[in-house]
CSV table of C-alpha atoms in Angstrom, one decimal:
chain,number,residue,atom,x,y,z
A,1,MET,CA,98.8,96.4,166.3
A,2,SER,CA,96.8,94.0,164.9
A,3,ASP,CA,95.4,94.1,161.1
A,4,GLU,CA,91.6,95.0,160.9
A,5,ARG,CA,92.0,94.4,156.7
A,6,PRO,CA,88.8,92.4,156.9
A,7,ARG,CA,90.1,88.7,155.5
A,8,ARG,CA,87.9,86.4,152.6
A,9,ARG,CA,86.6,83.4,153.4
A,10,PRO,CA,87.6,81.0,150.7
A,11,ARG,CA,84.1,80.4,149.6
A,12,GLU,CA,84.3,84.1,148.9
A,13,ARG,CA,87.9,84.1,147.0
A,14,LEU,CA,86.6,81.0,145.0
A,15,LEU,CA,83.1,83.0,144.1
A,16,ARG,CA,85.1,86.7,143.7
A,17,GLY,CA,84.4,88.2,139.7
A,18,GLU,CA,86.9,89.0,137.5
A,19,PRO,CA,88.3,92.5,138.0
A,20,VAL,CA,87.0,95.5,135.3
A,21,THR,CA,89.4,95.3,132.5
A,22,GLU,CA,90.8,98.3,130.7
A,23,PRO,CA,91.3,98.7,127.4
A,24,LEU,CA,94.2,97.8,125.9
A,25,PRO,CA,96.5,100.3,123.8
A,26,ILE,CA,96.0,99.9,120.1
A,27,SER,CA,99.9,98.7,120.3
A,28,GLU,CA,98.9,96.3,122.1
A,29,SER,CA,96.0,95.3,119.3
A,30,LEU,CA,99.2,94.4,117.3
A,31,ARG,CA,101.0,91.6,119.0
A,32,LEU,CA,100.1,88.9,116.9
A,33,THR,CA,100.6,90.4,113.7
A,34,PRO,CA,103.7,91.0,111.5
A,35,TYR,CA,103.8,94.8,113.0
A,36,ARG,CA,103.8,94.1,116.5
A,37,ASP,CA,105.7,96.4,118.8
A,38,PRO,CA,105.8,99.5,116.9
A,39,ARG,CA,107.9,102.5,116.9
A,40,VAL,CA,105.3,104.9,118.6
A,41,SER,CA,106.0,108.9,117.9
A,42,LEU,CA,104.8,111.7,119.8
A,43,ALA,CA,101.1,112.1,119.6
A,44,PRO,CA,100.1,115.2,116.9
A,45,GLU,CA,99.7,118.6,118.9
A,46,GLU,CA,97.0,119.6,116.4
A,47,GLU,CA,94.2,118.8,115.1
A,48,ALA,CA,95.0,119.2,111.5
A,49,GLU,CA,98.3,116.9,112.4
A,50,THR,CA,96.6,113.9,113.5
A,51,ARG,CA,93.6,114.5,110.7
A,52,LYS,CA,97.0,113.9,108.4
A,53,SER,CA,98.1,110.9,109.9
A,54,LEU,CA,94.9,109.4,110.1
A,55,ASP,CA,94.8,109.8,105.8
A,56,LEU,CA,97.7,108.1,105.8
A,57,ALA,CA,96.7,105.4,107.7
A,58,VAL,CA,93.1,105.3,106.1
A,59,ARG,CA,95.2,105.5,102.3
A,60,VAL,CA,96.9,102.4,103.1
A,61,GLY,CA,93.8,100.7,104.5
A,62,GLU,CA,92.2,101.6,101.3
A,63,LEU,CA,95.1,100.3,99.0
A,64,LEU,CA,95.1,97.0,101.0
A,65,LEU,CA,91.4,96.5,100.1
A,66,ARG,CA,91.8,97.5,96.5
A,67,CYS,CA,94.9,95.1,96.5
A,68,GLY,CA,92.5,92.2,97.8
A,69,ALA,CA,93.6,91.7,101.4
A,70,GLY,CA,91.6,90.3,103.9
A,71,THR,CA,89.8,91.9,106.9
A,72,ARG,CA,92.3,91.4,109.4
A,73,ASP,CA,95.3,92.5,108.0
A,74,VAL,CA,93.5,95.4,106.6
A,75,GLU,CA,93.1,96.7,110.1
A,76,ALA,CA,96.3,95.6,111.5
A,77,SER,CA,97.4,97.6,108.6
A,78,VAL,CA,95.7,100.7,109.8
A,79,VAL,CA,96.3,100.4,113.8
A,80,ALA,CA,99.5,99.8,112.6
A,81,VAL,CA,100.3,103.6,110.8
A,82,ALA,CA,98.1,105.0,113.4
A,83,ALA,CA,100.0,103.8,116.2
A,84,ALA,CA,103.6,104.4,114.4
A,85,ALA,CA,102.1,108.2,113.8
A,86,GLY,CA,101.4,108.8,117.2
A,87,LEU,CA,97.8,108.1,117.9
A,88,ARG,CA,96.5,106.9,120.8
A,89,ARG,CA,93.1,105.5,120.1
A,90,LEU,CA,91.4,104.5,116.9
A,91,GLU,CA,88.1,102.8,116.0
A,92,VAL,CA,88.3,100.9,112.9
A,93,ASP,CA,85.1,100.2,110.9
A,94,ILE,CA,85.5,97.5,107.3
A,95,THR,CA,83.3,96.5,105.0
A,96,ASN,CA,83.5,95.2,101.4
A,97,GLN,CA,83.7,98.7,99.6
A,98,SER,CA,84.4,101.3,102.6
A,99,LEU,CA,86.9,101.9,105.0
A,100,LEU,CA,85.6,104.1,108.6
A,101,VAL,CA,88.0,105.5,110.7
A,102,GLN,CA,87.6,107.2,114.1
A,103,CYS,CA,90.6,108.6,116.1
A,104,PRO,CA,89.7,112.0,118.9
A,105,SER,CA,92.3,115.3,118.5
A,106,SER,CA,94.5,116.4,121.2
A,107,SER,CA,91.4,118.6,122.4
A,108,GLY,CA,89.1,115.7,122.1
A,109,THR,CA,87.6,116.2,119.0
A,110,PRO,CA,86.8,113.9,116.9
A,111,VAL,CA,88.2,112.7,113.2
A,112,THR,CA,86.3,110.9,111.3
A,113,LEU,CA,87.7,110.0,107.7
A,114,LEU,CA,85.6,107.4,105.3
A,115,ARG,CA,87.2,106.3,102.3
A,116,VAL,CA,85.4,104.4,99.6
A,117,VAL,CA,86.9,101.3,96.9
A,118,ARG,CA,84.6,100.9,94.1
A,119,SER,CA,87.1,99.0,92.3
A,120,SER,CA,89.5,95.6,93.1
A,121,THR,CA,91.9,93.7,91.8
A,122,ARG,CA,94.2,90.9,92.4
A,123,ASP,CA,97.4,92.6,92.4
A,124,PHE,CA,100.4,90.9,95.2
A,125,ALA,CA,103.1,92.9,93.7
A,126,ARG,CA,101.6,95.8,94.9
A,127,LEU,CA,100.2,94.2,98.1
A,128,ALA,CA,104.1,93.0,99.3
A,129,ALA,CA,104.8,97.0,98.4
A,130,VAL,CA,102.2,98.5,100.8
A,131,HIS,CA,103.0,96.1,103.6
A,132,GLN,CA,106.8,96.6,103.1
A,133,PHE,CA,105.7,100.6,103.1
A,134,VAL,CA,103.6,99.9,106.8
A,135,ASP,CA,106.7,97.8,108.1
A,136,ARG,CA,109.1,100.4,107.6
A,137,ILE,CA,107.1,102.9,109.2
A,138,VAL,CA,106.7,100.8,112.6
A,139,SER,CA,110.4,100.2,112.6
A,140,THR,CA,111.8,103.1,111.9
A,141,GLU,CA,111.1,107.0,112.4
A,142,PHE,CA,109.4,108.6,109.5
A,143,ASP,CA,108.5,112.1,108.4
A,144,ILE,CA,104.5,112.3,106.9
A,145,ASP,CA,105.1,114.2,103.7
A,146,ARG,CA,107.7,112.1,102.6
A,147,ALA,CA,105.0,109.2,103.7
A,148,PHE,CA,102.3,110.7,101.6
A,149,GLU,CA,104.8,110.7,98.6
A,150,GLU,CA,106.1,107.2,98.9
A,151,LEU,CA,102.3,105.8,99.5
A,152,LYS,CA,101.8,107.8,96.4
A,153,ALA,CA,104.7,106.6,94.3
A,154,ILE,CA,102.6,102.8,95.1
A,155,GLN,CA,99.9,103.8,94.0
A,156,ARG,CA,100.6,105.3,90.5
A,157,GLU,CA,103.1,102.0,89.9
A,158,PRO,CA,102.1,100.6,86.3
A,159,ARG,CA,100.9,96.7,87.1
A,160,LEU,CA,104.2,93.9,87.1
A,161,TYR,CA,103.4,91.5,83.7
A,162,PRO,CA,102.3,92.7,80.6
A,163,ARG,CA,98.0,91.3,79.8
A,164,TRP,CA,99.4,88.4,77.6
A,165,LEU,CA,101.6,87.2,80.2
A,166,VAL,CA,98.8,86.6,82.8
A,167,MET,CA,96.9,85.5,80.4
A,168,LEU,CA,99.4,82.4,79.7
A,169,GLY,CA,99.3,82.5,83.6
A,170,PHE,CA,95.8,81.5,83.2
A,171,GLY,CA,96.9,79.0,80.9
A,172,GLY,CA,99.4,76.7,83.0
A,173,LEU,CA,97.1,77.3,86.1
A,174,ALA,CA,94.8,75.2,83.8
A,175,GLY,CA,97.4,72.5,82.8
A,176,GLY,CA,98.7,72.2,85.9
A,177,VAL,CA,95.6,71.9,87.8
A,178,ALA,CA,94.9,68.9,84.6
A,179,MET,CA,97.8,67.2,85.7
A,180,LEU,CA,97.3,67.0,89.0
A,181,LEU,CA,93.9,65.0,88.2
A,182,GLY,CA,96.0,62.9,86.2
A,183,GLY,CA,95.0,64.5,82.5
A,184,GLN,CA,96.3,63.1,79.7
A,185,ARG,CA,98.5,65.0,77.7
A,186,VAL,CA,95.3,65.6,75.0
A,187,ALA,CA,93.0,66.9,78.2
A,188,VAL,CA,95.8,69.2,79.7
A,189,VAL,CA,96.5,70.9,76.3
A,190,VAL,CA,92.7,71.3,75.9
A,191,ALA,CA,93.1,73.0,79.5
A,192,VAL,CA,95.6,75.1,78.3
A,193,ILE,CA,93.5,76.4,75.3
A,194,SER,CA,89.7,76.3,76.4
A,195,SER,CA,91.6,78.3,80.0
A,196,ILE,CA,93.7,81.8,77.8
A,197,LEU,CA,89.8,81.4,75.6
A,198,ILE,CA,88.1,82.1,78.7
A,199,ASP,CA,89.7,84.4,80.1
A,200,VAL,CA,90.3,86.7,76.4
A,201,LEU,CA,86.4,85.9,76.6
A,202,GLY,CA,85.6,87.2,80.4
A,203,ARG,CA,87.3,90.2,79.5
A,204,TRP,CA,85.5,91.4,76.3
A,205,LEU,CA,81.8,90.7,78.3
A,206,ALA,CA,83.7,93.0,81.2
A,207,ARG,CA,84.5,95.8,79.5
A,208,ARG,CA,80.9,96.1,78.3
A,209,GLY,CA,80.0,96.1,81.5
A,210,LEU,CA,78.8,92.7,81.9
A,211,PRO,CA,78.1,91.6,85.8
A,212,ALA,CA,80.2,89.0,87.3
A,213,PHE,CA,77.8,86.5,87.3
A,214,TYR,CA,76.8,86.5,83.8
A,215,VAL,CA,81.1,86.2,82.9
A,216,ALA,CA,81.6,83.3,85.3
A,217,ALA,CA,78.3,81.6,83.6
A,218,ALA,CA,79.8,82.0,80.1
A,219,GLY,CA,83.3,80.8,81.1
A,220,GLY,CA,81.8,77.2,82.5
A,221,ALA,CA,79.4,77.0,79.0
A,222,VAL,CA,82.6,78.1,77.1
A,223,SER,CA,84.7,75.3,79.2
A,224,THR,CA,81.9,72.3,79.2
A,225,MET,CA,81.9,73.0,75.4
A,226,LEU,CA,85.4,73.1,74.0
A,227,ALA,CA,86.0,70.6,75.9
A,228,TRP,CA,82.7,68.6,73.9
A,229,ALA,CA,84.6,69.9,70.7
A,230,ALA,CA,87.9,68.5,71.0
A,231,TYR,CA,86.5,65.4,72.5
A,232,ASN,CA,85.0,64.8,69.3
A,233,LEU,CA,87.3,65.8,67.4
A,234,SER,CA,89.9,63.6,68.3
A,235,GLN,CA,87.7,60.3,68.2
A,236,ASN,CA,88.9,60.2,64.1
A,237,LEU,CA,92.7,60.5,65.4
A,238,PRO,CA,95.3,57.8,66.5
A,239,ASP,CA,94.4,56.2,70.1
A,240,ASP,CA,97.6,57.9,71.4
A,241,TYR,CA,96.1,61.5,70.6
A,242,GLN,CA,91.8,60.3,71.6
A,243,MET,CA,90.7,62.2,74.5
A,244,ARG,CA,88.4,59.4,76.8
A,245,SER,CA,86.1,61.1,79.1
A,246,THR,CA,87.9,61.2,81.8
A,247,GLY,CA,90.3,63.9,79.9
A,248,PHE,CA,86.7,65.6,79.0
A,249,ALA,CA,85.9,66.1,82.5
A,250,VAL,CA,89.7,66.3,83.6
A,251,ALA,CA,89.4,69.6,80.8
A,252,VAL,CA,86.1,70.5,82.4
A,253,ALA,CA,87.2,70.5,85.8
A,254,ALA,CA,90.6,73.0,85.0
A,255,GLY,CA,88.2,75.1,83.8
A,256,ILE,CA,86.2,75.9,86.9
A,257,VAL,CA,89.0,75.6,89.3
A,258,VAL,CA,90.4,79.1,86.9
A,259,LEU,CA,87.1,80.8,87.0
A,260,LEU,CA,86.7,80.1,90.8
A,261,PRO,CA,87.7,83.0,92.8
A,262,SER,CA,90.3,81.5,95.3
A,263,ARG,CA,91.5,84.7,96.8
A,264,THR,CA,87.9,85.8,98.1
A,265,MET,CA,86.7,82.4,99.1
A,266,VAL,CA,90.0,82.6,101.5
A,267,ALA,CA,89.0,86.0,102.6
A,268,ALA,CA,85.8,84.9,103.7
A,269,VAL,CA,86.3,82.4,105.9
A,270,GLU,CA,89.7,84.5,107.1
A,271,ASP,CA,86.9,87.2,107.7
A,272,ALA,CA,84.2,84.8,109.4
A,273,VAL,CA,86.6,83.1,112.0
A,274,THR,CA,88.5,85.6,113.0
A,275,GLY,CA,86.1,87.9,113.5
A,276,TYR,CA,84.4,89.6,110.8
A,277,PRO,CA,81.2,88.3,110.0
A,278,VAL,CA,79.8,91.2,108.3
A,279,THR,CA,82.8,91.0,105.8
A,280,GLY,CA,82.8,87.6,105.5
A,281,ALA,CA,79.4,87.4,104.8
A,282,GLY,CA,79.7,89.9,102.3
A,283,ARG,CA,82.9,88.6,100.0
A,284,LEU,CA,80.9,84.7,100.8
A,285,LEU,CA,78.1,86.0,98.9
A,286,THR,CA,80.5,87.0,95.7
A,287,VAL,CA,81.9,83.7,95.9
A,288,VAL,CA,78.5,81.8,96.1
A,289,LEU,CA,77.0,83.6,92.9
A,290,ALA,CA,80.7,83.1,91.2
A,291,ALA,CA,80.4,79.5,91.8
A,292,ALA,CA,76.9,79.5,91.4
A,293,GLY,CA,77.3,81.1,87.4
A,294,ILE,CA,80.0,78.5,86.8
A,295,ILE,CA,77.6,75.4,87.7
A,296,VAL,CA,74.8,77.5,85.5
A,297,GLY,CA,77.3,77.8,82.8
A,298,VAL,CA,78.5,74.6,82.9
A,299,ALA,CA,75.1,72.9,83.4
A,300,ALA,CA,73.7,74.5,80.3
A,301,GLY,CA,77.7,73.4,78.1
A,302,LEU,CA,76.9,69.9,79.5
A,303,GLN,CA,73.2,69.9,78.4
A,304,LEU,CA,73.5,71.0,74.9
A,305,SER,CA,76.4,68.4,74.4
A,306,LEU,CA,74.4,65.8,75.6
A,307,ARG,CA,71.8,66.3,73.4
A,308,ILE,CA,73.7,66.5,70.7
A,309,ASP,CA,76.4,63.8,71.3
A,310,SER,CA,75.6,60.1,71.3
A,311,ALA,CA,78.8,59.4,72.7
A,312,PHE,CA,78.0,60.8,76.1
A,313,ASP,CA,74.6,58.5,77.6
A,314,LEU,CA,73.6,55.8,80.4
A,315,ASP,CA,75.8,52.6,79.3
A,316,LEU,CA,78.5,52.4,81.9
A,317,SER,CA,80.1,49.5,79.9
A,318,SER,CA,80.4,51.6,77.0
A,319,PRO,CA,84.1,52.3,76.3
A,320,ASN,CA,83.4,56.2,75.3
A,321,SER,CA,81.3,56.8,78.8
A,322,LEU,CA,82.1,58.6,82.2
A,323,LYS,CA,83.2,55.9,84.6
A,324,LEU,CA,82.6,58.5,87.5
A,325,ASP,CA,84.7,56.0,89.7
A,326,GLN,CA,87.3,57.0,88.1
A,327,LEU,CA,86.4,60.7,88.5
A,328,THR,CA,85.9,60.4,92.3
A,329,ASN,CA,89.6,58.8,93.3
A,330,PRO,CA,92.0,60.0,90.4
A,331,ASN,CA,95.0,59.0,90.5
A,332,PRO,CA,97.9,60.7,88.1
A,333,GLY,CA,100.8,59.2,89.7
A,334,LEU,CA,103.3,61.1,92.5
A,335,ALA,CA,105.5,62.7,89.4
A,336,LEU,CA,102.6,64.1,87.8
A,337,ALA,CA,101.1,65.0,90.4
A,338,LEU,CA,103.9,67.4,92.4
A,339,ILE,CA,105.0,68.8,89.1
A,340,GLY,CA,101.6,70.1,88.3
A,341,GLY,CA,100.5,71.0,92.1
A,342,ALA,CA,104.0,73.2,91.1
A,343,ILE,CA,103.4,74.6,87.8
A,344,GLY,CA,99.7,75.4,88.6
A,345,ALA,CA,100.6,77.3,91.9
A,346,PHE,CA,103.6,78.8,89.8
A,347,SER,CA,101.4,80.2,87.2
A,348,GLY,CA,98.7,81.2,89.3
A,349,ALA,CA,101.2,83.1,90.9
A,350,VAL,CA,101.4,84.7,87.9
A,351,THR,CA,97.8,85.7,86.8
A,352,MET,CA,98.0,87.2,90.8
A,353,ARG,CA,101.1,89.5,89.8
A,354,SER,CA,103.3,88.6,92.7
A,355,ARG,CA,107.0,89.7,92.1
A,356,PRO,CA,109.6,87.5,89.8
A,357,ARG,CA,111.4,86.5,93.1
A,358,MET,CA,107.5,85.3,95.0
A,359,LEU,CA,107.0,82.8,91.7
A,360,LEU,CA,109.6,80.6,92.6
A,361,PRO,CA,109.1,79.6,96.8
A,362,THR,CA,105.2,79.2,96.0
A,363,ALA,CA,105.8,76.6,93.2
A,364,GLY,CA,107.6,75.1,95.7
A,365,LEU,CA,104.5,75.4,98.5
A,366,GLY,CA,102.1,74.3,95.7
A,367,LEU,CA,104.4,71.4,95.0
A,368,GLY,CA,104.9,70.4,99.1
A,369,ALA,CA,100.8,70.9,99.4
A,370,ALA,CA,100.2,67.9,96.3
A,371,ALA,CA,102.4,65.7,98.0
A,372,VAL,CA,101.0,66.0,101.2
A,373,ASN,CA,97.9,65.7,99.5
A,374,TYR,CA,98.9,62.7,97.4
A,375,GLY,CA,100.6,61.1,100.3
A,376,LEU,CA,97.6,61.0,102.3
A,377,SER,CA,95.4,60.8,99.6
A,378,HIS,CA,96.3,58.1,98.0
A,379,GLY,CA,99.5,56.7,100.2
A,380,LEU,CA,97.6,56.3,103.5
A,381,ASP,CA,94.6,56.4,102.3
A,382,VAL,CA,93.2,59.4,104.2
A,383,GLY,CA,89.7,60.6,103.1
A,384,ALA,CA,89.8,63.8,100.6
A,385,THR,CA,88.2,66.6,102.5
A,386,THR,CA,90.9,65.2,105.2
A,387,ALA,CA,93.9,65.0,103.4
A,388,VAL,CA,93.4,68.6,101.5
A,389,ALA,CA,92.6,70.2,104.6
A,390,ILE,CA,96.2,69.1,105.9
A,391,ALA,CA,97.4,70.0,103.3
A,392,ALA,CA,96.1,73.5,103.5
A,393,VAL,CA,97.7,73.7,107.0
A,394,GLY,CA,100.6,73.2,106.2
A,395,VAL,CA,100.2,75.7,103.4
A,396,GLY,CA,99.5,78.7,105.8
A,397,ILE,CA,102.6,77.5,108.2
A,398,VAL,CA,105.0,77.2,106.0
A,399,GLY,CA,104.0,80.2,103.9
A,400,ARG,CA,103.5,82.7,106.7
A,401,MET,CA,107.0,82.1,107.7
A,402,LEU,CA,108.5,82.5,103.8
A,403,ALA,CA,106.3,85.1,103.1
A,404,LEU,CA,107.5,87.1,106.0
A,405,ARG,CA,111.3,86.2,105.2
A,406,LEU,CA,110.2,87.6,101.9
A,407,GLY,CA,108.9,90.6,102.7
A,408,ALA,CA,105.2,90.2,102.2
A,409,PRO,CA,102.0,89.4,103.6
A,410,ALA,CA,101.1,85.3,103.5
A,411,LEU,CA,98.5,85.4,101.5
A,412,VAL,CA,100.5,86.1,98.6
A,413,LEU,CA,102.2,83.0,98.1
A,414,VAL,CA,99.4,80.7,100.3
A,415,VAL,CA,96.8,81.6,97.9
A,416,PRO,CA,98.5,80.9,94.9
A,417,ALA,CA,100.0,77.8,96.8
A,418,VAL,CA,96.1,75.9,97.3
A,419,SER,CA,94.8,77.1,93.9
A,420,PRO,CA,95.3,74.1,92.0
A,421,LEU,CA,93.5,71.9,94.9
A,422,LEU,CA,90.4,73.7,94.7
A,423,PRO,CA,87.8,71.1,93.5
A,424,GLY,CA,87.2,71.6,90.4
A,425,LEU,CA,86.3,67.9,89.4
A,426,ARG,CA,84.2,67.7,92.2
A,427,ILE,CA,82.0,70.3,90.8
A,428,PHE,CA,81.7,68.4,87.2
A,429,ARG,CA,80.7,65.1,88.8
A,430,GLY,CA,78.4,66.3,90.4
A,431,MET,CA,77.0,68.6,87.6
A,432,TYR,CA,77.0,65.4,85.1
A,433,GLU,CA,75.2,63.2,87.9
A,434,ALA,CA,72.6,65.9,87.9
A,435,ILE,CA,72.1,66.1,84.5
A,436,ALA,CA,72.9,63.2,82.8
A,437,GLY,CA,71.7,60.7,85.5
A,438,SER,CA,74.5,58.6,85.5
A,439,ALA,CA,73.6,57.6,89.3
A,440,VAL,CA,70.1,55.3,88.3
A,441,GLY,CA,67.6,54.9,91.3
A,442,ALA,CA,66.2,51.3,92.0
A,443,GLU,CA,63.3,52.0,89.4
A,444,GLY,CA,65.3,53.1,87.0
A,445,VAL,CA,65.4,56.8,87.2
A,446,ALA,CA,67.9,59.2,87.6
A,447,ASP,CA,69.0,59.9,91.0
A,448,PRO,CA,69.5,64.1,90.5
A,449,GLY,CA,70.2,63.9,94.8
A,450,THR,CA,73.5,62.1,94.2
A,451,GLY,CA,75.0,65.4,92.6
A,452,VAL,CA,73.6,67.4,95.1
A,453,ALA,CA,75.5,65.6,97.5
A,454,SER,CA,78.6,65.7,95.4
A,455,LEU,CA,78.1,69.5,94.9
A,456,VAL,CA,77.6,69.7,98.6
A,457,GLY,CA,81.5,68.0,98.8
A,458,ALA,CA,82.7,70.4,96.7
A,459,ALA,CA,82.0,72.8,98.9
A,460,ALA,CA,83.6,70.6,102.1
A,461,VAL,CA,86.9,70.6,100.3
A,462,ALA,CA,86.4,74.2,99.8
A,463,LEU,CA,85.6,74.9,103.0
A,464,ALA,CA,88.5,72.5,104.3
A,465,ILE,CA,91.0,74.1,102.2
A,466,SER,CA,90.3,78.0,103.3
A,467,THR,CA,89.6,77.0,106.9
A,468,GLY,CA,93.4,75.1,107.2
A,469,VAL,CA,95.2,78.2,105.4
A,470,VAL,CA,93.7,80.6,108.4
A,471,LEU,CA,94.7,78.0,111.0
A,472,GLY,CA,98.4,77.1,109.6
A,473,ASP,CA,98.4,81.0,109.7
A,474,VAL,CA,96.8,81.7,113.0
A,475,MET,CA,99.1,78.3,114.5
A,476,SER,CA,102.4,80.0,113.0
A,477,ALA,CA,101.6,83.9,113.9
A,478,ARG,CA,103.4,82.9,117.5
A,479,PHE,CA,106.7,81.9,116.4
A,480,ASP,CA,107.1,84.5,113.7
A,481,ARG,CA,108.5,87.5,116.9
A,482,PRO,CA,112.7,86.5,115.6
A,483,ILE,CA,112.0,86.8,111.6
A,484,VAL,CA,110.2,90.2,112.1
A,485,GLN,CA,112.9,91.3,114.8
A,486,ARG,CA,115.7,90.5,112.3
A,487,ARG,CA,114.3,92.3,109.7
A,488,ARG,CA,113.8,95.2,111.3
A,489,ALA,CA,117.2,94.8,113.5
A,490,ARG,CA,118.7,94.5,109.2
A,491,ARG,CA,116.4,97.9,108.3
A,492,ARG,CA,118.1,100.4,111.0
């Protein structure tokens, strides 16, 4: 009997469209996350049980948003908890300050929950605790009432480290940045003291309801004026204790790095790159406003100091003048750069309240990032932006692998490790060129366009750091399955 099925011609097979794709189960959306292959429970039979399971997932996402997690991590955690609780279909909508989740009950009635996050903080210890909580939920059987109690305990746990230690952490971060930039001893000390005072001032202003833009502007102005005061006072001291003009710039640059919102900057780029443009745009606006406030403050401080101090003039032959060629390519020496990178990363982790067991690994990542950046930019003469991007990619790859071994999300190690690489010196150089007129045109008129170009270069470096970290995290996501499986096997 002959086969009566119609045979497709080669041309028809070549031009045939793709088949219709069915929606993937929510557990399949976790395949490149630390919560891949969750242990799925039976679907809730009652609408009240569905609402309770959904409420647990939403509260996890709310706490992550409050602690500074990225949108991708928040969504993955919400989906993982919902999948482990037996929910089969889920719709998640996340903005900067809210979390909207919906799923159908067993009867088909949609259950919708909304949580609003009215405040946020940098609390990486609590973030790691939530990560471990979700990891236990997706890998072992759990009782939902007990899970609620455990989550409430995480919420009520006191913040890690006393406030005075966090304040010293800001000083250590500024000192590490000053060392990484090649600042002399006096500049490092001034950077440490200035950053501690800026932190005290910022908290005082924030308690009085001043918006973050004005707090950043005040910090930038105070950093510049304190460095100027230290510069002038040091001129009456012996030569070994005098602050040079480059030291002045390094001290201000360190204060700028401390004021920059590094976590929000990385999260904004991560959201935009990974498919969350609305949230990314909102966070990017926050970063732009903070950076604008810093620039306004530094500009005001520079204008005031240039008016009252004749040491900063347009005569670049003066020994006390600011030599921009030294600021463009500082060469601190390998040993000083490595020490500065490690101290800056360690101190940055303290300011973000990472757990004590995370501090030394973070310092190691910061040292490695400084070594790669120094070797490429000074050893191989690679461009500064390219060098810092490659270093950020390496931090993203190693940071994710190491963080999963320690039971934490990658950003807990990655963000403090790359903080010392932020372009504080370029921002200061751009402001000085625009205000002091250090670039002089053919007609002897100061060219403010050179300062704008330096500020654009600073933005390029910041973007290179953020995109490099995200790229490293994405590249390593396909190779961390053995780490996740070993951790779950030990737990079972």
